[in-house]
Structures are given as C-alpha cells and as structure tokens.
Amino acid sequence: MGHPFPIREIARQAGLSEATVDRVLNGRGGVRESTAREVHRAIADLDRQRTQVRLVGRTFMVDIVMQSPERFSTAVRAALEAELPSLHPAVVRSRFHFRETGPAEELVAVLDRIARRGSQGVLLKAPDVPEVTAAVGRLAAAGIPVVTLVTDLPVSARIGHVGSDNRAAGATAAYLMGQWLGDRPGNVLTSLSSGFFRNEEEREMGFRSTMRARRPGRTLVEIAEGQGLDATQYDLVRAALARDPEIRAVYSIGGGNIATLRAFEDAGRECAVFIAHDLDHDNTRLLREHRLSAVLHHDLRHDLREACHMVMRAHGALPPAGPTLPSAIQVVTPYNMPAPAVAG
C-alpha cells in the first residue's frame, strides 16, 4: 500500500522492529498475519493523525451561492451551521449569496465577484445554462473549487456534486402516486419551478417514465416557471385547474405548495394525493396538518458535510476519497416525521 511514512516511524507506531515492518511492506513473508495487520493499522493511524495535523488551525472560507426560494435556502443555511462543529479541527466560515429568482446574468456576476475576490470553495445551486457553466470555469481557472448542491452542472468544471438520485426520486413519487390513486379517475398535475434546474428535469423524467410504465392511462398535466414562489405558483395552478377539470393529484417537483393547495381550495377542488420534496418549514407544517400525502426527503446535513469535505480535499487538507454516493431518499409521511431538527 502506498504511503509517505518512513519505516522507522511506522515501526515506532506499531511497536515492532524496523526489520519486521520492512518484511511486511515488501511482502517477504515470515510474518504472522496478525503482525501484518498491526503494520497496516499503524500506517492508517499515522495517516489519520497526519490529516488532523493538516487541519488544525486551517480556516476555509466557503461561499454558498443559491437560486432558490427562501424556505429552501433557510434550510441549507441551518444545515450547514449545524454541521460546522463536525468539521473540527478545521474551521469553516461561510458567506451566503441567496436569491429567489432573476436573470442568469445576476448569478454570473456574483460568481465572477467571488473569482476576483478569492475563496476556498463555492457550493452552488444554479440553473444549468451556458452562462453559469462558463462562470464555473472561470472560478476553476482562479483555483476555486466548485461543488454543485442539489442540482448538477455536469458539463462544467465543478469538482463534484452532492444530492439525491433525482430520477429515482421521481420514480418513487410515481410509484406512490399509482398506489394511492389506484384505479380512481383523475389527472396528475406536475409542477416544476423552472425547466433550467437539472434536478427538477430529472425528477420529472423519472416520474413520467414510471407512470407511463405502471399507469399508462393516467394523464399528466405540467406547469413550470413558477420559481417555487407562492404568488406565481398560485396563478399557474388556478389556470391549470380552470383548463382541466380532471386534475385530482399533484406531484410538486419545485415547491410553492401552500399556494398550490390554496388554488385547489379557492377552485372548490379536492387534491386526493399530494407528493412534494424537501422538509423545509412550509412542508413540515403541511405534512403535520395532513395536507400533504408524503414528502421525499434527503439529508441536507449529509450533503453539506460531503461538500465541505470535497473542498478540503481539493486543497490537500484531507486524503483522496472514492466517489460520493447519492443521498438516500426517505419517504416521510405524517406518521414517521423525524424529530425537529434541520430540514432537508
């Protein structure tokens, strides 16, 4: 196994002779298996301690840049701040750049300011458009690692992505929708905040393909570009309900769920099944009130911890690691809600 430690240091850590350590490392035989394990354990201990030494006193200034409704950006801020103690002995300081909507040029301007000013890393939730991809390239050229959060920019120069498997999440929503609606008639409203967020597009594709396979006769009615904001979402849902008297259920991919429910109520319509994403403060309350059927939840704290670790690895403060796996998808109902903590 590759390592940077001299034989003398390994021997001291393991409490063995240098000759024994040399035989183990060079595969010369004549050493008990338990002794070989001690040598490898000593190397692992040295590596772990070296990592801690590298982190002591290190401060990482990280910029979190997000286009997202306030309820979700608040959840991200709370999740990161809850994780900061777990990152010790390193110190992570954060600057937040949140916007609910606006042209891509404004988001690009924020990223370019960070590139000029400097940062140890950027955690980014942004639409997948060429202007943003180019700005990520400029950050990378300035030596600033970018990790995408929740929604990916796969052709950009980002160093990694954290989040759930969005196609699987959409397929899960379709499975639940099919089970709960059963053979009852009715169309399903699918609601995206924007067609430019890759995570929402992937959720919609997973939902649509699974519904087509399992319930081919069910009609899906799509609305988009409400930005997850209540005012625009309400108008879009009211218009959809006016056009289609058969809408009976909702798969909310992009949020704005309070407005969606209000639109149903004002139209005098029942929403038989309502599946949403993210346990933000709105959805937590709606779920407790039994106004949502289920929320597809993933652990934001886990995502932000992994994102910070990626930034540290990019600066050589942590050893390399394997690929980051998608966050687990949890189906949360009013009867299995997690204890009050960070929403995600």
Coordinates of C-alpha atoms in Angstrom, one line a residue:
M1 CA 0.0 0.0 0.0
G2 CA 1.3 3.4 -0.9
H3 CA 2.2 5.8 2.0
P4 CA 4.6 8.6 2.7
F5 CA 5.9 7.4 6.1
P6 CA 9.5 6.1 6.8
I7 CA 9.9 2.6 8.1
R8 CA 11.3 3.9 11.4
E9 CA 8.1 5.9 12.0
I10 CA 5.8 3.0 11.2
A11 CA 7.8 0.7 13.5
R12 CA 7.5 3.2 16.3
Q13 CA 3.8 3.5 15.8
A14 CA 3.3 -0.3 15.6
G15 CA 5.7 -1.2 18.4
L16 CA 7.6 -3.5 16.1
S17 CA 11.1 -3.7 14.8
E18 CA 12.1 -2.0 11.6
A19 CA 13.1 -5.3 10.1
T20 CA 9.6 -6.7 10.7
V21 CA 7.9 -3.7 9.2
D22 CA 10.3 -3.9 6.1
R23 CA 9.3 -7.6 5.6
V24 CA 5.6 -6.7 5.7
L25 CA 5.8 -3.8 3.4
N26 CA 7.9 -5.7 0.8
G27 CA 5.9 -8.9 1.1
R28 CA 8.9 -11.0 2.1
G29 CA 6.9 -13.4 4.2
G30 CA 7.9 -15.0 7.5
V31 CA 5.5 -12.7 9.4
R32 CA 2.3 -13.7 11.1
E33 CA -1.0 -12.3 9.7
S34 CA -1.8 -10.5 12.9
T35 CA 1.6 -8.7 12.8
A36 CA 1.0 -7.7 9.2
R37 CA -2.4 -6.3 10.3
E38 CA -0.6 -4.3 13.1
V39 CA 1.7 -2.7 10.5
H40 CA -1.2 -1.7 8.2
R41 CA -3.2 -0.4 11.2
A42 CA -0.2 1.7 12.2
I43 CA 0.0 3.2 8.7
A44 CA -3.7 4.0 8.9
D45 CA -3.3 5.6 12.3
L46 CA -0.4 7.7 11.1
D47 CA -2.4 8.8 8.1
R48 CA -5.4 9.8 10.2
Q49 CA -3.2 11.7 12.6
R50 CA -1.4 13.5 9.7
T51 CA -4.8 14.5 8.4
Q52 CA -5.7 16.0 11.8
V53 CA -2.4 17.9 11.9
R54 CA -3.1 19.3 8.4
L55 CA -6.5 20.5 9.6
V56 CA -5.5 22.1 12.9
G57 CA -5.7 25.9 12.6
R58 CA -6.9 25.7 8.9
T59 CA -9.7 28.1 8.1
F60 CA -11.7 27.6 4.9
M61 CA -13.8 30.5 3.6
V62 CA -16.6 29.0 1.6
D63 CA -19.2 30.8 -0.5
I64 CA -22.7 29.3 -0.8
V65 CA -24.4 30.6 -3.9
M66 CA -28.0 29.6 -4.5
Q67 CA -31.0 30.5 -6.6
S68 CA -33.9 29.1 -4.5
P69 CA -37.0 30.1 -2.6
E70 CA -36.3 31.5 0.8
R71 CA -37.7 28.4 2.6
F72 CA -35.1 26.2 1.0
S73 CA -32.1 28.5 1.3
T74 CA -33.0 28.9 5.0
A75 CA -32.9 25.1 5.4
V76 CA -29.5 25.0 3.7
R77 CA -28.1 27.7 5.9
A78 CA -29.4 25.9 9.0
A79 CA -28.0 22.5 7.8
L80 CA -24.5 23.9 7.2
E81 CA -24.4 25.7 10.5
A82 CA -25.4 22.6 12.3
E83 CA -22.6 20.7 10.6
L84 CA -19.8 23.1 11.3
P85 CA -18.8 21.5 14.7
S86 CA -18.4 18.2 13.0
L87 CA -15.7 19.7 10.7
H88 CA -13.3 20.5 13.5
P89 CA -10.4 20.8 13.9
A90 CA -10.8 22.7 10.7
V91 CA -12.7 26.0 10.8
V92 CA -15.2 26.6 8.0
R93 CA -16.5 30.2 7.6
S94 CA -19.3 30.8 5.2
R95 CA -20.6 33.6 3.1
F96 CA -24.2 33.3 1.8
H97 CA -25.4 34.6 -1.6
F98 CA -29.1 33.8 -1.9
R99 CA -31.6 34.9 -4.5
E100 CA -35.1 33.6 -5.2
T101 CA -35.2 34.5 -8.9
G102 CA -33.7 36.7 -11.5
P103 CA -31.7 36.6 -14.8
A104 CA -28.7 34.3 -15.1
E105 CA -26.5 37.3 -15.6
E106 CA -27.0 38.4 -12.0
L107 CA -26.0 35.0 -10.7
V108 CA -22.9 35.1 -13.0
A109 CA -22.0 38.5 -11.6
V110 CA -21.9 37.0 -8.1
L111 CA -19.7 34.1 -9.2
D112 CA -17.3 36.5 -11.0
R113 CA -17.0 38.7 -8.0
I114 CA -16.1 35.7 -5.9
A115 CA -13.5 34.7 -8.5
R116 CA -11.9 38.2 -8.3
R117 CA -12.1 38.4 -4.5
G118 CA -11.0 34.8 -3.8
S119 CA -12.5 31.9 -1.8
Q120 CA -11.5 28.4 -0.7
G121 CA -14.6 27.0 -2.4
V122 CA -18.1 27.6 -3.8
L123 CA -21.2 25.5 -3.1
L124 CA -23.6 26.2 -5.9
K125 CA -27.2 25.6 -6.6
A126 CA -27.9 27.2 -10.0
P127 CA -29.7 26.6 -13.3
D128 CA -27.9 24.6 -15.9
V129 CA -27.4 27.3 -18.5
P130 CA -24.2 28.1 -20.6
E131 CA -23.5 31.4 -18.8
V132 CA -23.4 29.7 -15.4
T133 CA -21.2 26.9 -16.8
A134 CA -18.8 29.4 -18.1
A135 CA -18.6 31.2 -14.8
V136 CA -17.8 27.9 -13.0
G137 CA -15.0 27.5 -15.5
R138 CA -13.6 31.0 -14.5
L139 CA -13.8 30.0 -10.8
A140 CA -11.8 26.8 -11.6
A141 CA -9.2 28.8 -13.5
A142 CA -8.8 31.0 -10.4
G143 CA -8.1 28.0 -8.3
I144 CA -11.5 28.0 -6.6
P145 CA -13.2 24.5 -6.4
V146 CA -16.9 24.4 -7.0
V147 CA -19.3 21.7 -5.7
T148 CA -22.8 21.7 -7.0
L149 CA -25.6 21.2 -4.5
V150 CA -28.9 19.5 -5.1
T151 CA -28.9 20.2 -8.8
D152 CA -25.9 19.5 -11.0
L153 CA -24.0 21.2 -13.8
P154 CA -22.4 18.0 -15.2
V155 CA -20.5 19.6 -18.2
S156 CA -19.0 22.4 -16.0
A157 CA -15.6 22.4 -14.3
R158 CA -17.1 21.6 -10.9
I159 CA -15.1 19.1 -8.8
G160 CA -18.2 17.2 -7.6
H161 CA -21.9 17.1 -6.8
V162 CA -23.9 16.3 -3.7
G163 CA -27.5 15.4 -3.6
S164 CA -30.0 12.6 -4.2
D165 CA -30.7 10.5 -7.2
N166 CA -33.3 12.6 -8.8
R167 CA -34.6 10.1 -11.4
A168 CA -35.0 7.6 -8.6
A169 CA -36.9 10.2 -6.5
G170 CA -39.2 10.9 -9.4
A171 CA -39.8 7.2 -9.9
T172 CA -40.6 6.8 -6.2
A173 CA -43.1 9.6 -6.4
A174 CA -44.8 7.8 -9.4
Y175 CA -44.9 4.5 -7.5
L176 CA -46.6 6.2 -4.5
M177 CA -49.0 8.1 -6.7
G178 CA -50.0 5.0 -8.5
Q179 CA -50.5 3.1 -5.3
W180 CA -52.6 5.8 -3.6
L181 CA -54.7 6.8 -6.6
G182 CA -55.2 3.3 -7.7
D183 CA -57.9 2.9 -10.3
R184 CA -59.7 6.2 -9.4
P185 CA -60.0 8.5 -12.3
G186 CA -58.2 11.8 -12.4
N187 CA -55.2 13.6 -14.0
V188 CA -52.0 14.5 -12.2
L189 CA -50.5 18.0 -12.1
T190 CA -46.7 18.0 -12.2
S191 CA -45.2 21.3 -11.1
L192 CA -41.6 22.5 -11.8
S193 CA -40.1 25.8 -10.5
S194 CA -38.1 26.1 -13.7
G195 CA -37.1 24.0 -16.7
F196 CA -33.5 25.0 -16.3
F197 CA -32.8 23.2 -13.0
R198 CA -31.4 19.8 -13.9
N199 CA -32.6 18.1 -10.7
E200 CA -36.2 19.0 -11.4
E201 CA -35.9 17.9 -15.0
E202 CA -34.5 14.5 -13.8
R203 CA -37.3 14.1 -11.3
E204 CA -39.9 14.8 -13.9
M205 CA -38.3 12.3 -16.3
G206 CA -38.2 9.6 -13.6
F207 CA -41.9 10.3 -12.7
R208 CA -43.1 10.4 -16.2
S209 CA -41.4 7.2 -17.4
T210 CA -42.5 5.2 -14.3
M211 CA -46.1 6.5 -14.6
R212 CA -46.1 5.6 -18.3
A213 CA -44.9 2.1 -17.4
R214 CA -47.2 1.5 -14.4
R215 CA -50.2 3.6 -15.2
P216 CA -50.2 4.2 -18.9
G217 CA -53.8 5.6 -19.0
R218 CA -53.1 8.4 -16.4
T219 CA -52.8 11.9 -18.0
L220 CA -50.0 14.2 -16.7
V221 CA -50.5 18.0 -16.8
E222 CA -47.3 20.0 -16.5
I223 CA -46.8 23.6 -15.3
A224 CA -43.4 25.3 -14.9
E225 CA -41.6 28.6 -14.3
G226 CA -43.4 29.4 -11.1
Q227 CA -39.9 29.6 -9.5
G228 CA -41.3 27.9 -6.4
L229 CA -42.8 31.3 -5.3
D230 CA -46.3 31.4 -3.9
A231 CA -47.6 34.3 -6.0
T232 CA -46.6 33.0 -9.4
Q233 CA -47.4 29.4 -8.4
Y234 CA -51.0 30.2 -7.4
D235 CA -51.7 31.8 -10.8
L236 CA -50.3 28.8 -12.7
V237 CA -52.2 26.3 -10.7
R238 CA -55.5 28.2 -10.9
A239 CA -55.1 28.4 -14.7
A240 CA -54.3 24.7 -14.9
L241 CA -57.4 23.8 -12.8
A242 CA -59.6 26.0 -15.0
R243 CA -58.3 24.3 -18.1
D244 CA -58.6 20.8 -16.8
P245 CA -61.5 19.7 -14.6
E246 CA -60.0 16.2 -14.2
I247 CA -56.9 17.2 -12.2
R248 CA -57.1 15.3 -8.9
A249 CA -53.5 14.9 -7.7
V250 CA -50.2 16.8 -7.6
Y251 CA -46.5 15.9 -7.8
S252 CA -44.8 19.1 -6.7
I253 CA -41.2 19.0 -8.0
G254 CA -40.3 22.6 -7.5
G255 CA -42.3 23.8 -4.4
G256 CA -44.8 26.5 -3.8
N257 CA -47.1 24.0 -2.1
I258 CA -49.0 26.4 0.1
A259 CA -50.1 28.4 -3.0
T260 CA -50.9 25.1 -4.8
L261 CA -53.2 24.0 -2.0
R262 CA -54.8 27.4 -1.8
A263 CA -55.6 27.3 -5.5
F264 CA -57.3 24.0 -5.1
E265 CA -59.3 25.3 -2.2
D266 CA -60.3 28.5 -4.0
A267 CA -61.4 26.5 -7.0
G268 CA -63.5 24.2 -4.8
R269 CA -61.5 21.2 -5.9
E270 CA -60.1 18.3 -3.9
C271 CA -56.5 17.2 -4.1
A272 CA -56.6 13.5 -3.4
V273 CA -52.8 12.8 -3.4
F274 CA -50.1 15.4 -3.0
I275 CA -46.4 14.4 -3.1
A276 CA -43.7 17.0 -2.5
H277 CA -40.0 17.4 -2.0
D278 CA -37.9 18.7 1.0
L279 CA -38.8 19.0 4.6
D280 CA -38.5 22.8 4.7
H281 CA -40.6 24.7 7.2
D282 CA -43.6 25.0 4.9
N283 CA -43.7 21.3 4.0
T284 CA -43.1 20.3 7.6
R285 CA -46.2 22.2 8.7
L286 CA -48.3 21.0 5.8
L287 CA -47.3 17.4 6.5
R288 CA -48.2 17.7 10.2
E289 CA -51.6 19.1 9.1
H290 CA -52.1 16.1 6.8
R291 CA -52.4 18.4 3.8
L292 CA -49.5 16.6 2.0
S293 CA -49.6 12.9 1.5
A294 CA -45.8 12.4 1.6
V295 CA -42.5 14.3 1.3
L296 CA -39.5 12.9 -0.4
H297 CA -36.7 13.9 1.9
H298 CA -32.9 13.7 1.8
D299 CA -30.4 14.7 4.5
L300 CA -29.1 18.2 3.7
R301 CA -26.7 18.0 6.6
H302 CA -25.0 15.0 5.0
D303 CA -24.8 16.8 1.6
L304 CA -23.2 19.9 3.1
R305 CA -20.7 17.8 5.1
E306 CA -19.7 16.0 2.0
A307 CA -19.5 19.2 0.0
C308 CA -17.2 20.8 2.7
H309 CA -15.0 17.6 2.6
M310 CA -14.7 17.9 -1.2
V311 CA -13.4 21.5 -0.8
M312 CA -10.9 20.4 1.9
R313 CA -9.7 17.6 -0.4
A314 CA -9.3 20.0 -3.3
H315 CA -6.8 21.9 -1.0
G316 CA -5.0 18.8 0.1
A317 CA -6.2 19.0 3.7
L318 CA -7.9 15.6 3.5
P319 CA -6.8 12.5 1.8
P320 CA -8.4 11.5 -1.5
A321 CA -11.7 9.5 -1.3
G322 CA -13.9 7.5 -3.6
P323 CA -16.9 8.9 -5.5
T324 CA -19.6 10.5 -3.4
L325 CA -22.8 8.4 -3.4
P326 CA -26.2 10.0 -3.8
S327 CA -28.1 10.9 -0.6
A328 CA -30.6 8.3 0.5
I329 CA -34.2 9.1 -0.4
Q330 CA -36.7 8.9 2.5
V331 CA -40.4 8.8 2.2
V332 CA -41.8 10.9 5.0
T333 CA -45.5 10.8 6.0
P334 CA -47.3 12.5 8.9
Y335 CA -46.6 9.3 10.9
N336 CA -42.8 9.0 10.5
M337 CA -41.6 12.6 10.6
P338 CA -38.1 13.0 12.0
A339 CA -37.6 14.8 15.3
P340 CA -37.5 18.6 15.0
A341 CA -34.0 19.4 13.6
V342 CA -32.6 20.7 10.4
A343 CA -34.9 20.5 7.5
G344 CA -33.5 18.9 4.3

